[in-house]
Coordinates of C-alpha atoms in Angstrom, one line a residue:
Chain A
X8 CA -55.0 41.3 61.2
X9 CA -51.2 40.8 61.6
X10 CA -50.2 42.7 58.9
X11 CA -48.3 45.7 58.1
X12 CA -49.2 47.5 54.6
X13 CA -46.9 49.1 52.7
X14 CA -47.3 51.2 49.3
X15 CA -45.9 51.2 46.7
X16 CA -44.4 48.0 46.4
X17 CA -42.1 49.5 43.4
X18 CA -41.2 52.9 42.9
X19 CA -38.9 54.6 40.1
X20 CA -37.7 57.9 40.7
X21 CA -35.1 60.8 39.7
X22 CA -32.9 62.6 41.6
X23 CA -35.0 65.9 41.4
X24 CA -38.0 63.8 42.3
X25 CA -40.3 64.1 45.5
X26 CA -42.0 61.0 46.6
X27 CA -43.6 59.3 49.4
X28 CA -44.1 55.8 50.9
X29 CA -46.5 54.3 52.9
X30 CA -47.1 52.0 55.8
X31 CA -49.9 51.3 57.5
X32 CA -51.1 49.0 60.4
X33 CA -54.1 47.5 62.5
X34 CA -52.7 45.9 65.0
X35 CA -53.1 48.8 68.0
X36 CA -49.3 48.9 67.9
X37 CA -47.6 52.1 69.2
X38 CA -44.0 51.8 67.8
X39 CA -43.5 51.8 64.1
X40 CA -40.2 52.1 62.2
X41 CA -38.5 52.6 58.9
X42 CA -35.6 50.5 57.6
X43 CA -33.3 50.3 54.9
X44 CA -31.9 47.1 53.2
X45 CA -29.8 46.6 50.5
X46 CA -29.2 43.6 48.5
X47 CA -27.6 40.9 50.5
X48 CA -27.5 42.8 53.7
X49 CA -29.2 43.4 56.6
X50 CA -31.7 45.8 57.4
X51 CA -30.5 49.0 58.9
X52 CA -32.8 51.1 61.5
X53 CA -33.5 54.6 60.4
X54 CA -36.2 56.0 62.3
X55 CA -38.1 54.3 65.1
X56 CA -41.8 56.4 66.1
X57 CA -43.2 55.8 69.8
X58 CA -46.5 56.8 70.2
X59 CA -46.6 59.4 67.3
X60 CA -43.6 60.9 68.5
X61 CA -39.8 60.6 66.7
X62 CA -38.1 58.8 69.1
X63 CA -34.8 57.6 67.2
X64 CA -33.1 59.0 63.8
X65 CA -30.0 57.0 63.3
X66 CA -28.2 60.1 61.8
X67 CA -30.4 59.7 58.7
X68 CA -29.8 62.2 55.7
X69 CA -32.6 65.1 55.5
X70 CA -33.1 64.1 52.2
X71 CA -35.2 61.3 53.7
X72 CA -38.1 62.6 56.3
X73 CA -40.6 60.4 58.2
X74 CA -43.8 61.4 59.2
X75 CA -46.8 59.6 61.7
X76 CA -49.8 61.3 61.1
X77 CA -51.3 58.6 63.7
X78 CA -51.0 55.7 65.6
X79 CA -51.7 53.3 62.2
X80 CA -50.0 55.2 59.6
X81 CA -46.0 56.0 58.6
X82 CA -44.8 57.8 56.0
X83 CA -41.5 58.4 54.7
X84 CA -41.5 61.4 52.5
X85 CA -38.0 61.6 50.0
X86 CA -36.4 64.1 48.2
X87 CA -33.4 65.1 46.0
X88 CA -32.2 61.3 46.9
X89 CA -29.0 59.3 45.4
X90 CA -28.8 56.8 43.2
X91 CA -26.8 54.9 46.2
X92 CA -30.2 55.4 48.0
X93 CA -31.7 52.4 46.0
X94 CA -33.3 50.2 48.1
X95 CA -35.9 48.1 49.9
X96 CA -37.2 50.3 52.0
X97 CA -39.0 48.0 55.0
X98 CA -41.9 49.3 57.5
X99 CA -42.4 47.4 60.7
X100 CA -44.6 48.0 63.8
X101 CA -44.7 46.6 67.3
X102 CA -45.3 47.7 70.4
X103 CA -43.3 50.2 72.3
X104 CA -41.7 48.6 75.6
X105 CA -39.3 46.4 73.9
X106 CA -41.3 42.9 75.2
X107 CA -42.5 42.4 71.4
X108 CA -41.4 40.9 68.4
X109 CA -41.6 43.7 65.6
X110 CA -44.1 42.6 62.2
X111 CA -42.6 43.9 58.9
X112 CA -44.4 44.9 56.1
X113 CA -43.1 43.2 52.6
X114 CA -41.1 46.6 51.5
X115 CA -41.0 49.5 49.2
X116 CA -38.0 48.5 46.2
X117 CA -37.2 52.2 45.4
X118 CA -35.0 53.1 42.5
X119 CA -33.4 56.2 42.0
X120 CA -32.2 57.1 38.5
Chain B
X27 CA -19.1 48.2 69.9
X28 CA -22.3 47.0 70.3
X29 CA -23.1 44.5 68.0
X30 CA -25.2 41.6 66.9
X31 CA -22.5 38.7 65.3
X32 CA -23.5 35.9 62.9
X33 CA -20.5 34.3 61.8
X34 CA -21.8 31.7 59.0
X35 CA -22.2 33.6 55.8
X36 CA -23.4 30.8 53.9
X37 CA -24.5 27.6 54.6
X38 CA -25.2 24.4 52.1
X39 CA -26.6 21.5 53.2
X40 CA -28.7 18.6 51.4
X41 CA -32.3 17.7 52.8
X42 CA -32.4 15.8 56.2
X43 CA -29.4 17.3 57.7
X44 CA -29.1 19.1 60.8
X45 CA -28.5 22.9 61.0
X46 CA -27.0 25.3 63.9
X47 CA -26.3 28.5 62.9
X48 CA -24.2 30.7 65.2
X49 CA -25.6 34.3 66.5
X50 CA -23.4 36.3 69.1
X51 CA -24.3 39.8 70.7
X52 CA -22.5 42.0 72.6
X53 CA -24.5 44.1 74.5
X54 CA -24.7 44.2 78.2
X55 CA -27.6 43.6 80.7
X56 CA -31.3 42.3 79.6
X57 CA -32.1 41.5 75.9
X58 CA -34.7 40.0 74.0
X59 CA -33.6 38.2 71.0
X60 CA -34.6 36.6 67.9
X61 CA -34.4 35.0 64.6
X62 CA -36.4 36.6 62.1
X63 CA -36.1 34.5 58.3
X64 CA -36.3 36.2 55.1
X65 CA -37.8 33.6 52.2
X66 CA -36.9 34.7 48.5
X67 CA -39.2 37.3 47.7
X68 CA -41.1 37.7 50.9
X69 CA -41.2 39.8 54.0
X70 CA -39.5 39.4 57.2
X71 CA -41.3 36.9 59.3
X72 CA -40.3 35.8 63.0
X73 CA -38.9 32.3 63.5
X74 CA -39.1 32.4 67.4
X75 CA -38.3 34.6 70.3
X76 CA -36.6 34.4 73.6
X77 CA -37.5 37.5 76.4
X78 CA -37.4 35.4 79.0
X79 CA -37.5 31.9 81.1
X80 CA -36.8 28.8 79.6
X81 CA -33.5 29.1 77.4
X82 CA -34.5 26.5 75.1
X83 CA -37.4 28.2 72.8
X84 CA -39.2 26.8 70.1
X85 CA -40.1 28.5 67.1
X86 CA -42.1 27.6 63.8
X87 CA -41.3 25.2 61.3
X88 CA -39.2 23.0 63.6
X89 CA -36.8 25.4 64.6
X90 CA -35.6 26.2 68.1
X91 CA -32.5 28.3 69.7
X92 CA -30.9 28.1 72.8
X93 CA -30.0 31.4 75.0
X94 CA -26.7 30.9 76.5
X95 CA -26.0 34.4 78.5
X96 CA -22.4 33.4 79.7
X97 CA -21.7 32.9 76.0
X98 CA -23.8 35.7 74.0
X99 CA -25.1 33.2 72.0
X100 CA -28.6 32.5 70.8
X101 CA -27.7 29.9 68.2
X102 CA -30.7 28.1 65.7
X103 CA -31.1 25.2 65.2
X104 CA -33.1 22.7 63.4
X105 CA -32.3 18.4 63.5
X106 CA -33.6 17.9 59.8
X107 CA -33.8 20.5 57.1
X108 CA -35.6 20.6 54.1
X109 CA -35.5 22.1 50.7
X110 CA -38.2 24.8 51.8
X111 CA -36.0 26.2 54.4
X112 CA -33.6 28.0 51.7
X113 CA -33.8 31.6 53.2
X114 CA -31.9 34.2 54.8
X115 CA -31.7 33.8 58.2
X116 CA -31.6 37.0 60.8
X117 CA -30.8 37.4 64.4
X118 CA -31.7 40.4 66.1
X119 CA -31.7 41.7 69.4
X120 CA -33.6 45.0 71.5
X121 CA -31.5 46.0 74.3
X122 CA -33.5 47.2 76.7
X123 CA -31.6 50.1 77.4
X124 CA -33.2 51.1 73.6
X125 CA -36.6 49.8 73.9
X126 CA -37.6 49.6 70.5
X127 CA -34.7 49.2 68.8
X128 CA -34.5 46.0 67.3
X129 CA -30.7 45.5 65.6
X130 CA -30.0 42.5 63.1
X131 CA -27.4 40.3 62.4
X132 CA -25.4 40.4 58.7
X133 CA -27.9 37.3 58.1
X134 CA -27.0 33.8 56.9
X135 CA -27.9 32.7 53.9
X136 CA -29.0 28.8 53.6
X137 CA -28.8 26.8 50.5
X138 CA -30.4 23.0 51.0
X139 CA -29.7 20.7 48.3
X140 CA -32.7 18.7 47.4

């Protein structure tokens, strides 16, 4: 199984909302990340997990908090977001030492109204 | 500033002709590189991958890159396109200062005529 999992693959929210999204993996990999992309862009590291444990935030608002319950499963928990925080949000997993290619999961397309 | 470089924007071709697209980084010591493609409406998937050895790495599909470390470059390239290969196009690289930290490319997008 090569594949990373993410839910939902849409999500509508409002500013005031509180949401979550979901990745998941079976691979036995011990790194997992979050990234951003917007249209037409790149994506943009936010948080990178190594073996449960937060390992990078690249200066990421609070407004947007990860979570690893364990070594399969990453969450992104979001709050009180911008509409300028529409997105596809991607999940990817690999292993920790830096000598593997990273598998991505096929994105969370969040909307903020 | 550390960066990962890919100059071509956009690319148009028509089917059958050849494609190098250009990917420069600037970071210094080891890296492990590669070109990750992006097909309308579908995930991220890995092209190929150079950590180490041979310079000259083959990927999927046809494609290949070539590490030149006195240049920075990890260019793609494939000798006959087809209409299927219309994408985005990423390079990335994971310094190995930052294990873990793989940083992409602004991406090229490529348009093949049929």
């Amino acid at each position: 199984d090569t594949e990373v999992t993410q839910t939902p693959k849409h999500l509508v929210m409002g500013m005031t909302n509180k949401k979550s999204l979901k990745c998941e993996q079976h691979m036995g990999h011990r790194a997992m990340y979050w990234y951003k992309q917007k249209a037409k862009k790149p994506p943009e590291l936010m948080f990178v997990y190594s073996y449960e444990k937060l390992s990078i935030n690249e200066s990421v608002p609070s407004r947007f908090s990860p979570e690893c319950p364990n070594s399969s499963l990453l969450n992104l928990h979001l709050h009180a977001l911008q509409p300028e925080d529409s997105a596809l949000y991607l999940c990817a997993s690999s292993q920790p030492d830096g000598n593997t290619e990273a598998f991505f999961g096929q994105g969370t397309r969040l909307t903020v109204v | 500033a550390q960066s990962v470089s890919q100059h071509n924007h956009h690319v148009i071709l028509s089917e059958a002709a050849s494609l190098e697209l250009g990917c420069n980084y600037s970071y210094g010591g080891t890296v492990n590189l590669f070109w990750y493609v992006q097909y309308p409406g579908q995930h991220l998937q890995l092209l190929l991958k150079y950590f180490s050895g041979d310079p000259l790495v083959k990927g999927i599909k046809g494609f290949e890159a070539e590490f030149i470390k006195s240049k920075f470059s990890f260019n793609l390239r494939k000798p006959s396109v087809q209409w299927s290969d219309t994408a985005e196009y990423f390079c990335a690289v994971n310094p190995y200062s930052s294990a873990s930290k793989i940083i992409f490319g602004s991406g090229t997008r490529l348009s093949i005529r049929p």
